[in-house]
Short mmCIF file of C-alpha atoms and ligand atoms in Angstrom, two decimals:
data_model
loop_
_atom_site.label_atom_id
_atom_site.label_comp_id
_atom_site.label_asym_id
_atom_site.label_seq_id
_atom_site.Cartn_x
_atom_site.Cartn_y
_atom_site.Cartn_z
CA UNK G 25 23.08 -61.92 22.29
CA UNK G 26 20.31 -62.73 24.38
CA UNK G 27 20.81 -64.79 27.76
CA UNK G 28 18.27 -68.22 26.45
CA UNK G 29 20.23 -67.64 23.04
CA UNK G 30 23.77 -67.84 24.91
CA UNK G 31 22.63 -70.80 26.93
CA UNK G 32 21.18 -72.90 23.75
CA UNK G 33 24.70 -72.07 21.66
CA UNK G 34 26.40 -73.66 25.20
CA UNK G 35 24.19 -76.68 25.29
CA UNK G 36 24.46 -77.33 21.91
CA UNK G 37 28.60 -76.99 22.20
CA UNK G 38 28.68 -79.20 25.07
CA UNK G 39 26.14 -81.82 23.26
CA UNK G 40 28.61 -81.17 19.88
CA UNK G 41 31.64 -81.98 22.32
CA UNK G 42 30.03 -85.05 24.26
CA UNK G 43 28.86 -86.41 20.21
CA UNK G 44 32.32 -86.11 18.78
CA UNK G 45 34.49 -87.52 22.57
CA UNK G 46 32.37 -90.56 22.00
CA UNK G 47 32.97 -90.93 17.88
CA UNK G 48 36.25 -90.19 17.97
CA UNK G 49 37.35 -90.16 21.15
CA UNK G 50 40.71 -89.34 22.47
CA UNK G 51 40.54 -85.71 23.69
CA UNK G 52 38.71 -84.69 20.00
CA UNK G 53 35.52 -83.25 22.48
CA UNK G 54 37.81 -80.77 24.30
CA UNK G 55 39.56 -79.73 21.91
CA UNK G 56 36.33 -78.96 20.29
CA UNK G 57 34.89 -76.94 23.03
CA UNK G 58 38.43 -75.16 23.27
CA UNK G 59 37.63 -74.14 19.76
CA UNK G 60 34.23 -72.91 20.45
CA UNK G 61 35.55 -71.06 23.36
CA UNK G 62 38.25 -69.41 21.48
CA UNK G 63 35.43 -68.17 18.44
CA UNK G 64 33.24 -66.97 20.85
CA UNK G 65 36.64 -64.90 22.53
CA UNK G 66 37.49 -63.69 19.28
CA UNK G 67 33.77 -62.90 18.15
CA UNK G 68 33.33 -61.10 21.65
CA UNK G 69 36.76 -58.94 20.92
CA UNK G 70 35.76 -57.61 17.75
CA UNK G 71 32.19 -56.43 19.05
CA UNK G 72 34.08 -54.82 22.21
CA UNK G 73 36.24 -52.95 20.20
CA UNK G 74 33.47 -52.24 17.19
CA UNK G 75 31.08 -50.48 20.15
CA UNK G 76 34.41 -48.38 22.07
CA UNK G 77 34.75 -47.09 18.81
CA UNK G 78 31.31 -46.20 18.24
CA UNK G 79 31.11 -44.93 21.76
CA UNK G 80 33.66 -42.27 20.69
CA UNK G 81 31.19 -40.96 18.44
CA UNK G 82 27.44 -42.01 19.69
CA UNK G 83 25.32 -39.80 17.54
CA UNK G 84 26.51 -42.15 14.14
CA UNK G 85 24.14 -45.22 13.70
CA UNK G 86 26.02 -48.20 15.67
CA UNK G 87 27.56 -50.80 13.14
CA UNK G 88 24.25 -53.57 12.34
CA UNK G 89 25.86 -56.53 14.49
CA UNK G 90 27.61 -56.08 17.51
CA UNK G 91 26.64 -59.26 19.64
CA UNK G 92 25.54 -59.08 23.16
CA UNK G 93 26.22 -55.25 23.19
CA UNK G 94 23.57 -55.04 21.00
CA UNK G 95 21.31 -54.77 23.89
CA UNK G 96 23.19 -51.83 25.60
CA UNK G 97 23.90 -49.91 22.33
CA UNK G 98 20.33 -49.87 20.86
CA UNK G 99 19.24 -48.18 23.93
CA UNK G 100 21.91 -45.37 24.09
CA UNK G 101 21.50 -44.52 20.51
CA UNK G 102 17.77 -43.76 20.89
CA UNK G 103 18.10 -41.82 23.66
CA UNK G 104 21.15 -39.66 22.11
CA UNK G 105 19.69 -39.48 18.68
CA UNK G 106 16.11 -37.92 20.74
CA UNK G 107 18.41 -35.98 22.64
CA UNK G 108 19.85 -34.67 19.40
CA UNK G 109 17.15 -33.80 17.98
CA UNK G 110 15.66 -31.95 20.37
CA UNK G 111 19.35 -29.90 20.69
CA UNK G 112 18.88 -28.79 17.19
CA UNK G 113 14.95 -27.83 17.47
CA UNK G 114 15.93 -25.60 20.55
CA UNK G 115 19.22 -24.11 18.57
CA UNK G 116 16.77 -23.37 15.78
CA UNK G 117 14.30 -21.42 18.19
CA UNK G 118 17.21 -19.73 19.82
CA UNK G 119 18.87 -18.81 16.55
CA UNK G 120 14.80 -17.37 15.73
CA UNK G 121 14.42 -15.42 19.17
CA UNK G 122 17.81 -13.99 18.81
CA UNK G 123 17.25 -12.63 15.30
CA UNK G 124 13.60 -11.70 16.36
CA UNK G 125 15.51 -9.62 18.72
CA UNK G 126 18.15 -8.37 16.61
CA UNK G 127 15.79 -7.25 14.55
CA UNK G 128 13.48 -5.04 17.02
CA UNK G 129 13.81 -1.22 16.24
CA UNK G 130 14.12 0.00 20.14
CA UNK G 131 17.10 -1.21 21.88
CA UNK G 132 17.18 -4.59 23.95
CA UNK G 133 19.42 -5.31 26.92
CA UNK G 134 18.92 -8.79 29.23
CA UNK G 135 20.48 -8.25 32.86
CA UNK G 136 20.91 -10.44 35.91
CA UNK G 137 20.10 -9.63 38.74
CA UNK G 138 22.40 -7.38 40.05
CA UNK G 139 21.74 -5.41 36.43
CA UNK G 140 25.06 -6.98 35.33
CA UNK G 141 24.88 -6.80 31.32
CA UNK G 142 24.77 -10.45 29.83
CA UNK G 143 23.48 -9.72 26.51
CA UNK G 144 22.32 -6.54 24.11
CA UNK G 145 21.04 -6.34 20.60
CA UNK G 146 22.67 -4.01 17.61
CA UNK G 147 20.86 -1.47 18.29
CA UNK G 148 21.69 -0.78 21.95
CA UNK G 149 24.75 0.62 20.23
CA UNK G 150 23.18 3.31 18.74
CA UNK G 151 20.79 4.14 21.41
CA UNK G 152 22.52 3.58 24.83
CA UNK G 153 26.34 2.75 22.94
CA UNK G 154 26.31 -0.51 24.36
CA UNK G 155 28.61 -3.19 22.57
CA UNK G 156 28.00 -6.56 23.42
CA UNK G 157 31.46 -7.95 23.17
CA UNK G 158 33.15 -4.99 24.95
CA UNK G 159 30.33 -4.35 27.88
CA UNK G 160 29.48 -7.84 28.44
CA UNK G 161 29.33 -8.18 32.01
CA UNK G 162 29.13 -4.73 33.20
CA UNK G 163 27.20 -2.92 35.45
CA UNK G 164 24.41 -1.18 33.67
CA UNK G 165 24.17 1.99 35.46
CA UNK G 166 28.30 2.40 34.65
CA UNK G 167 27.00 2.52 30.89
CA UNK G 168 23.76 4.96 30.92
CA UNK G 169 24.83 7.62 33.29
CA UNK G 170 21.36 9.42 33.80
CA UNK G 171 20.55 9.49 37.19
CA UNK G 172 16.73 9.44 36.87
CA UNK G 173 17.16 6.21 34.75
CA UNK G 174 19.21 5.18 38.15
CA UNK G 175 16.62 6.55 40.44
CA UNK G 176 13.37 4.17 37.53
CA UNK G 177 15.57 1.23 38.19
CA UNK G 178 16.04 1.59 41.81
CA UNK G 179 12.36 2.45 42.36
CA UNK G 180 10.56 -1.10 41.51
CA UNK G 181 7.79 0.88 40.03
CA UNK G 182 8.03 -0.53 36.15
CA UNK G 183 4.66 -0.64 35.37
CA UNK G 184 5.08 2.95 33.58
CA UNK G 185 7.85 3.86 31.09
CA UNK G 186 10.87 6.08 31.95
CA UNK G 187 10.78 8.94 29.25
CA UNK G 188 14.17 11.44 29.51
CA UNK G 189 16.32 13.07 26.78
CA UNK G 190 19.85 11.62 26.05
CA UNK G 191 22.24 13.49 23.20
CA UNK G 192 22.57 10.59 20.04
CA UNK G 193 25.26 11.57 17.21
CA UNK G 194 25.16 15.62 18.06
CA UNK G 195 21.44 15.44 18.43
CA UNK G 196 19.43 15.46 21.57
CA UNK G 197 16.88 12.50 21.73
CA UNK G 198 13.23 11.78 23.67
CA UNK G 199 14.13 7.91 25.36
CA UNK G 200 11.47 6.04 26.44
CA UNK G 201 13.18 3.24 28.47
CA UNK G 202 11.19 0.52 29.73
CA UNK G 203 12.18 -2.42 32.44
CA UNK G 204 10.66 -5.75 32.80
CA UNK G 205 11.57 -8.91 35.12
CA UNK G 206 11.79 -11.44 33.11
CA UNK G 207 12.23 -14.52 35.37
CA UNK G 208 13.73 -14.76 38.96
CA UNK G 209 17.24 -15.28 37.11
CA UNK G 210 16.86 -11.32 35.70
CA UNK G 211 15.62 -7.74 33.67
CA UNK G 212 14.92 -6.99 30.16
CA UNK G 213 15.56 -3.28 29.26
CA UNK G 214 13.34 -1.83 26.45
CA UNK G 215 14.93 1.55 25.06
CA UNK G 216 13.24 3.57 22.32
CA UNK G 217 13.82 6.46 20.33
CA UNK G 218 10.49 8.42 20.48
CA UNK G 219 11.62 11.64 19.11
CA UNK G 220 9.43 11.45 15.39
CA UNK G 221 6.66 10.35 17.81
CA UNK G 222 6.96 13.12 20.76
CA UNK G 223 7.24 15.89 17.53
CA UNK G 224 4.06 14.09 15.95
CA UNK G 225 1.93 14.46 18.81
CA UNK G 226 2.98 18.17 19.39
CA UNK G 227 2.40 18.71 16.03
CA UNK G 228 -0.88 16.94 16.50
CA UNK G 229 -1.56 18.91 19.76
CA UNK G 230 -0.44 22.43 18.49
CA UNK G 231 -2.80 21.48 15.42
CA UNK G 232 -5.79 21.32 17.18
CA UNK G 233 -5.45 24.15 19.50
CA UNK G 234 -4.38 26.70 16.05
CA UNK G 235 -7.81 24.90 14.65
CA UNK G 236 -9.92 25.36 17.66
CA UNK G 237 -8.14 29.35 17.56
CA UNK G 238 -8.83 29.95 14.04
CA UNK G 239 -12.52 28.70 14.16
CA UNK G 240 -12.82 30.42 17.47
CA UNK G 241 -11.84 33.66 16.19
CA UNK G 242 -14.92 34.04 13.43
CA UNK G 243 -17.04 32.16 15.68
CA UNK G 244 -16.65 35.28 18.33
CA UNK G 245 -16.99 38.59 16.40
CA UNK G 246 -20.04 36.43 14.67
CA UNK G 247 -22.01 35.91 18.20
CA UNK G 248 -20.87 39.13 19.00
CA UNK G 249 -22.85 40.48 15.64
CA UNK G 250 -25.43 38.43 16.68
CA UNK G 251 -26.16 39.13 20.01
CA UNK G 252 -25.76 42.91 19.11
CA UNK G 253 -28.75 42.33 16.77
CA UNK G 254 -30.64 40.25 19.39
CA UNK G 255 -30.09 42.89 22.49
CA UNK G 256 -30.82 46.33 20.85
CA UNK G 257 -34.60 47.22 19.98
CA UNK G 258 -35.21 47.12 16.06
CA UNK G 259 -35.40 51.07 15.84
CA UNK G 260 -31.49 51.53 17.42
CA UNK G 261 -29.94 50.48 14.21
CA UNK G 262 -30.41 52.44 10.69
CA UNK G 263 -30.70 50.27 7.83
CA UNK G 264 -27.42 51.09 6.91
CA UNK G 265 -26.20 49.89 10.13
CA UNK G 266 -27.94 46.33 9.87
CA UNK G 267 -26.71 45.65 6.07
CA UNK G 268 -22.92 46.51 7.58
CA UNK G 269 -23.99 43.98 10.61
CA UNK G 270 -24.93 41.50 8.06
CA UNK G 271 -22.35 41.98 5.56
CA UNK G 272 -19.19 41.92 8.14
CA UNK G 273 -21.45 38.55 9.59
CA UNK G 274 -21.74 36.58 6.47
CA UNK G 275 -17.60 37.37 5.74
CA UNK G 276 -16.73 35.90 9.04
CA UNK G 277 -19.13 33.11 8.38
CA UNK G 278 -17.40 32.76 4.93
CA UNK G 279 -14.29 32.86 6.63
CA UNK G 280 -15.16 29.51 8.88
CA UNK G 281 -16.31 27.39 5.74
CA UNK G 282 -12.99 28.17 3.83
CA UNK G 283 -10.87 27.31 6.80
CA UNK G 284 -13.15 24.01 7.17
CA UNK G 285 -13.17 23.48 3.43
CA UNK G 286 -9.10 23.54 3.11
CA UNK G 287 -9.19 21.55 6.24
CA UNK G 288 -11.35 18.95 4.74
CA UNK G 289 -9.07 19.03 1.25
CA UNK G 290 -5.80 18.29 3.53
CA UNK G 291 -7.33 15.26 5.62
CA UNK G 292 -8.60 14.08 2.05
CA UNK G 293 -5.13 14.57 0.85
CA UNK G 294 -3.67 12.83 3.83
CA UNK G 295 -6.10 9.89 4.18
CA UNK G 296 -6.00 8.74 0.36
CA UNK G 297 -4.46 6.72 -1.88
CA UNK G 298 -2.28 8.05 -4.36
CA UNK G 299 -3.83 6.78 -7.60
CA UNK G 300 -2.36 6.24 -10.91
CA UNK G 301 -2.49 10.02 -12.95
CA UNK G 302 -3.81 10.83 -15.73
CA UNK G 303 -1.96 13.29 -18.94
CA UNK G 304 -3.48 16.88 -17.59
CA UNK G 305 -2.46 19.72 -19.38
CA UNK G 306 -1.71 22.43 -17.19
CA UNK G 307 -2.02 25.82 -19.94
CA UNK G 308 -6.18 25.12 -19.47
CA UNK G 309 -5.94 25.07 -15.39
CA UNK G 310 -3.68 28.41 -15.54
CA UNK G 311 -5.88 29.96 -17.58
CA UNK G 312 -8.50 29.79 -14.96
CA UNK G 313 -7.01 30.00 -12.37
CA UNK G 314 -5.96 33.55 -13.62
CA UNK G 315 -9.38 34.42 -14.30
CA UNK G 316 -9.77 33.83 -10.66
CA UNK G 317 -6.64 35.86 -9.92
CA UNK G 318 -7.35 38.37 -12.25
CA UNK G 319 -10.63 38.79 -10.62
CA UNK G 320 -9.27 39.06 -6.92
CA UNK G 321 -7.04 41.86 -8.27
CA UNK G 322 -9.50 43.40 -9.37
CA UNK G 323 -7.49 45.06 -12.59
CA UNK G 324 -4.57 46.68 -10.18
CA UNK G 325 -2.32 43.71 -10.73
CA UNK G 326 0.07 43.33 -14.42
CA UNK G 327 -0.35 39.67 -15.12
CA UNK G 328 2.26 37.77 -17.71
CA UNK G 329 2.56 35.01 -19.54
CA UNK G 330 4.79 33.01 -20.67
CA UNK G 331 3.00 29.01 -21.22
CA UNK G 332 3.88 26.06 -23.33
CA UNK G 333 0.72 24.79 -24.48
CA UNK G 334 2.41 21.55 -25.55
CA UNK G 335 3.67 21.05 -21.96
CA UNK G 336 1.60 18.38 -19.62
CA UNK G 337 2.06 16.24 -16.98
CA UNK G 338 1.06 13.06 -15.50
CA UNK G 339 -1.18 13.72 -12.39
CA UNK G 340 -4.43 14.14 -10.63
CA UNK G 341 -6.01 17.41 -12.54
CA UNK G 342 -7.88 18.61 -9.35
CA UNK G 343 -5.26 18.65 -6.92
CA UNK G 344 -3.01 20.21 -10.03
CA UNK G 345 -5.67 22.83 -10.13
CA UNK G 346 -5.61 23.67 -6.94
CA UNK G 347 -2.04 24.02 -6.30
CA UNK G 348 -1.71 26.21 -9.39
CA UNK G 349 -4.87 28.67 -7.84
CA UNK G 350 -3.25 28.91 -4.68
CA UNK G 351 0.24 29.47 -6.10
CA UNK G 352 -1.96 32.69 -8.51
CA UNK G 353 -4.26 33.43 -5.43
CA UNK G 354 -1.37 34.06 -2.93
CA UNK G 355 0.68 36.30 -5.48
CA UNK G 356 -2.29 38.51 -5.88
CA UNK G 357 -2.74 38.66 -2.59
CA UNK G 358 0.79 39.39 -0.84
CA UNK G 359 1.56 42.18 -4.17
CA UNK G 360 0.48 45.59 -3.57
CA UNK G 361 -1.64 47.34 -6.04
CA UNK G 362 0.91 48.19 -9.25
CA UNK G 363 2.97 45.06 -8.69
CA UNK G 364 3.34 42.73 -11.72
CA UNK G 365 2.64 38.64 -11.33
CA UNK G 366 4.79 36.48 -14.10
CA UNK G 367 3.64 33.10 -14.35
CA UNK G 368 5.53 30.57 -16.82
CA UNK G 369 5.38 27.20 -17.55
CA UNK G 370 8.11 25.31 -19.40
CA UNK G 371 10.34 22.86 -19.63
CA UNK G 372 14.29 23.09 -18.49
CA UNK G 373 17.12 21.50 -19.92
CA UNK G 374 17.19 18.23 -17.78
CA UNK G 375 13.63 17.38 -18.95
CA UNK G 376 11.64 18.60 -16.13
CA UNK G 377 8.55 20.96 -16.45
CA UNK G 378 8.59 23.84 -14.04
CA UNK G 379 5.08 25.57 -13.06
CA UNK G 380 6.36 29.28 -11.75
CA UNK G 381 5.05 32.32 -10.06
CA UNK G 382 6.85 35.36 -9.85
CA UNK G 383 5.29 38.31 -8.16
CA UNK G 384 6.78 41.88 -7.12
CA UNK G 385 5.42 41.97 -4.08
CA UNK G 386 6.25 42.08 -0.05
CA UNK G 387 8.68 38.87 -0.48
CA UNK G 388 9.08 36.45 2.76
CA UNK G 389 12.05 36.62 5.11
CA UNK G 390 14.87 34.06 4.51
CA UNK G 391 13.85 32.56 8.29
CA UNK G 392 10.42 32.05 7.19
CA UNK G 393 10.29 30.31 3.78
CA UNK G 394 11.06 27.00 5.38
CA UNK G 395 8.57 27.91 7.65
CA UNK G 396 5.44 28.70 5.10
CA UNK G 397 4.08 25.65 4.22
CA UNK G 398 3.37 24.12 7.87
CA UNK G 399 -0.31 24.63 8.57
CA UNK G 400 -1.61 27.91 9.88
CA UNK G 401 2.02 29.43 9.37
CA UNK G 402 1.50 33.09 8.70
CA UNK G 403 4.47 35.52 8.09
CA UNK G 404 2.13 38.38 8.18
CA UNK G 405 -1.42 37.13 10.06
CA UNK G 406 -3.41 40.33 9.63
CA UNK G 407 -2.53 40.24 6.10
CA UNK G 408 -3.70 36.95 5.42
CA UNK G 409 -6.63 37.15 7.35
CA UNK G 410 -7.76 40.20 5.77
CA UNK G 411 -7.49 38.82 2.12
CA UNK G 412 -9.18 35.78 2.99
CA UNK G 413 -6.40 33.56 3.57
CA UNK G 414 -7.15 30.27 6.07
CA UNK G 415 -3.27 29.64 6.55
CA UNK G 416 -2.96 26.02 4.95
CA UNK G 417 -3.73 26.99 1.38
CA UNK G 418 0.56 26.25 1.31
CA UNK G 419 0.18 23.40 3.33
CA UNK G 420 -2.42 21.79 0.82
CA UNK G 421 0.01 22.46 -2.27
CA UNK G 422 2.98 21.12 -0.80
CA UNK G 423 1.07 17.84 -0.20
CA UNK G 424 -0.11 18.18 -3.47
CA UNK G 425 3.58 18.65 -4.52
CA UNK G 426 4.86 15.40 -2.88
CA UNK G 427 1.76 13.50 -3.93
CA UNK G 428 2.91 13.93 -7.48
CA UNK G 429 6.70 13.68 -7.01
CA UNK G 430 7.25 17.13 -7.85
CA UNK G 431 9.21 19.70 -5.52
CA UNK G 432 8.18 23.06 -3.91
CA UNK G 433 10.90 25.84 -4.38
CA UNK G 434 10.62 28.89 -3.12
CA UNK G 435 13.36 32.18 -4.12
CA UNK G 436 12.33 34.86 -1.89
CA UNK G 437 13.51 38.08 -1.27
CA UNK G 438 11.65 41.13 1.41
CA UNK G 439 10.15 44.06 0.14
CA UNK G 440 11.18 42.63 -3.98
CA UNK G 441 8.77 39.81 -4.49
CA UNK G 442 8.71 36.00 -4.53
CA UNK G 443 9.27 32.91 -6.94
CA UNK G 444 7.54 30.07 -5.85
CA UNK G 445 8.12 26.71 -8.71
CA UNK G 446 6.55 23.36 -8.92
CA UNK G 447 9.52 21.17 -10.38
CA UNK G 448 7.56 18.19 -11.94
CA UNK G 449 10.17 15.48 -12.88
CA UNK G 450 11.10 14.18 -16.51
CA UNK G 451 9.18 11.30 -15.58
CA UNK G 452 6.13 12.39 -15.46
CA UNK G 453 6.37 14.93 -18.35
CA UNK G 454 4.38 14.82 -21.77
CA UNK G 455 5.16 16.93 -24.53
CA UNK G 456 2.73 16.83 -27.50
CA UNK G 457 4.66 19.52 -29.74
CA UNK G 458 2.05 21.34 -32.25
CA UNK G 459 2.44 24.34 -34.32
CA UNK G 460 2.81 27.47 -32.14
CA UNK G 461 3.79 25.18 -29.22
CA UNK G 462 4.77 28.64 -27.32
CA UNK G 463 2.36 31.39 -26.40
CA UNK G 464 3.49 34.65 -24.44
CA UNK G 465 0.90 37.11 -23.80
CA UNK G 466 1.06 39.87 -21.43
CA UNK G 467 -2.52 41.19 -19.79
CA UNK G 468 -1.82 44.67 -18.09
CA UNK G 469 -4.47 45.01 -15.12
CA UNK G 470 -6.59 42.64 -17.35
P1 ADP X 506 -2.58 32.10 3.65
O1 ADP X 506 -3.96 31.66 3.57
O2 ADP X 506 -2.24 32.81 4.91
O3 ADP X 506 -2.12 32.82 2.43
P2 ADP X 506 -0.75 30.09 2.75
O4 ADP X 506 -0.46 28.75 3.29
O5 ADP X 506 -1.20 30.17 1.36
O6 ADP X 506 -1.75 30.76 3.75
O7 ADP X 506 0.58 30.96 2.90
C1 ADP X 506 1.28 30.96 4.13
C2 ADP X 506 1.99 32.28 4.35
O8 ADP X 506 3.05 32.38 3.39
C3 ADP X 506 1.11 33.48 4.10
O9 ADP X 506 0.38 33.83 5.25
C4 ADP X 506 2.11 34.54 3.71
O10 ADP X 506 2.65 35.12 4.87
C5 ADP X 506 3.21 33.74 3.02
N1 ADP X 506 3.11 33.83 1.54
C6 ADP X 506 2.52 32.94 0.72
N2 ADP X 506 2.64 33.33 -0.57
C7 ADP X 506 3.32 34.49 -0.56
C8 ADP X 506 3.78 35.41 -1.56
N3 ADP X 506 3.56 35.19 -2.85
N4 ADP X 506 4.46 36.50 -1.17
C9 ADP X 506 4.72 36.73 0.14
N5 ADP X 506 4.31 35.91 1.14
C10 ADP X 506 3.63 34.82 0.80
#
């Protein structure tokens, strides 16, 4: 109740009390203010206790009337109910930053300053195997035992990454660990796993030095041809001579535009999109891709058949066309004269249409086979160079593989000859039966 409010109710009371002594006189006025003083006691009681018992509890909306502690209460609840909300706001961001946190792929540990743990995300246990309830307030360097992490910490210079290796689940790992003051209160600890990346960028590196060597190669005995032509007078060379020059030239110059050309096919195969196939029937693209087999082996090859004409699939037809050439191609060319190529394509009993070459010829070592298909991987380099072969012609059909959902399988075995399959799965098969839905035909040096 407010002060002027309090003092009209008493001079009123005392007015009341001076009105009725002089009507009815007697003691009837002090008794009256004795009443009034004994309300206002009782009235003043019940708001005490209604505002201790709110007090107990501050953040509930005081009761609506509670007398002159009105003006105390009112106050008190704004401030906590401001308070409050600001309390939840910041829980909600720290719940958010936390998660955020959780969440990050590399590992993240906060220190103080004496690199005393205080708190480490889920997956500090798989990098560093750090537990949060069970290391909480340990010493860091007790935890990751590498001294050259010891000697990054100790150093001050943080401006660079620490990379090292560290064994994780059997396997040895590349770490890159990373430290950061975060305030004058303490260090955040960045740890990632950069194995995939370290292999990537070898792979990337070792890439363009076996480019750089394979274009190098024709690129040399070509300027040598050249400069052999330039140097010696006209009359040195018979005519004979000159046409070998020019034919051994033009090969080598061959030999740089199919290197660049498959290069070109796996960057395309790399950079796009895989789009949504088409039905292609695959007994058309073998039959020309023998011709061009056929033609390579120049009649000293037995060729077989053995293709469902029914049998198609749902893919990109060029990139099917090429895999399928390179599959014939490489058969022709890693069989010796006499050899016999089998090529089928059928369907097996789970659904699933299998493209197959089988050859007689020098076979691949059991070491090698997971080998063949990485770019520029040559079991036998002379070999492959001399019949033309750039070295990613595997490369490009494995992509071509994946890009379809299909697998590569190879059956291999020295000195007897090779299998190698595309498995296309029931998914994408399409089988349009007709009348003589099998053909087998068998071309002897054809
Ligand atoms: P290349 O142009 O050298 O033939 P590929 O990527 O097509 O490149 O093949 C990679 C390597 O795999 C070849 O150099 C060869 O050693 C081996 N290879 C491929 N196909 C066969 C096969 N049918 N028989 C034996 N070896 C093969």
């Amino acid at each position: 109740m407010p002060r002027s409010t309090f003092l009209i109710a008493y001079v009123v009371a005392i007015a009341l009390a001076l009105g009725i002594q002089w009507l009815l006189g007697s003691v009837s006025g002090i008794v009256f203010l004795a009443l009034c003083g004994l309300f206002y006691l009782v009235r003043h009681q019940r708001h005490h206790q209604q505002t201790l018992k709110w007090s107990a509890q501050p953040t509930a909306a005081p009761p609506p009337d509670l007398g002159s502690y009105d003006e105390i209460v009112t106050p008190i609840y704004k401030y906590v109910r401001s308070r409050q909300n600001e309390y939840v706001a910041l829980r909600e961001l720290t719940n958010n930053v936390l998660s955020a946190a959780q969440a990050l792929p590399a590992a993240a540990v906060t220190l103080d300053k004496s690199f005393q743990i205080e708190w480490c995300n889920a997956q500090s246990q798989r990098l560093l195997d750090l537990l949060y309830e069970k290391d909480k307030g340990y010493n860091i360097f007790n935890i990751i035992r590498l001294p050259e992490f010891f000697d990054y910490a100790q150093s001050r210079q943080w401006s660079r990454p620490l990379r090292t290796r560290r064994e994780i689940g059997g396997q040895v790992c590349s770490l890159q660990f990373q430290l950061t003051q975060h305030s004058n209160e303490g260090y955040l600890l960045l740890c990632q796993d950069i194995t995939q990346l370290e292999k990537l960028q070898t792979t990337q590196r070792d890439f363009v030095a076996n480019v750089s060597h394979e274009i190098r190669t024709p690129l040399t005995v070509l300027i040598g041809f050249l400069e052999t032509l330039r140097d010696l007078p006209h009359e040195a060379l018979t005519k004979e001579q000159r046409k070998q020059y020019e034919e051994l030239m033009h090969e080598q110059a061959q030999r740089m535009l199919a290197i660049v050309a498959d290069l070109l096919t796996l960057s395309t195969l790399e950079s796009t999109e895989i789009v949504d196939g088409t039905i292609v029937q695959l007994a058309p693209i073998i039959d020309k891709a023998a011709v061009q087999a056929q033609s390579i082996s120049r009649e000293s090859h037995a060729f077989e058949f053995s293709v469902d004409p029914a049998l198609a699939v749902v893919g990109q037809m060029n990139e099917l066309s090429s895999a399928v050439t390179n599959l014939l191609t490489n058969a022709v060319r890693y069989t010796p004269e006499g050899g016999k190529i089998t090529i089928r394509w059928d369907r097996n009993d789970h659904g699933e249409a299998i493209f197959s070459v089988t050859d007689t010829g020098l076979g691949i070592e059991k070491k090698d086979i997971p080998r063949i298909t990485e770019r520029f991987y040559r079991v036998d380099k002379s070999r492959s160079r001399a019949s033309g072969g750039t070295g990613l012609g595997l490369a490009i059909t494995k992509h071509i593989v994946i890009r379809h959902n299909a697998k590569l399988v190879v059956d291999s075995e020295i000195n007897k000859g090779s299998t190698f399959k595309i498995v296309f799965p029931a998914e994408a098969v399409v089988y349009e039966q007709r009348d003589n839905s099998a053909e087998t035909a068998e071309v002897a040096g054809a």
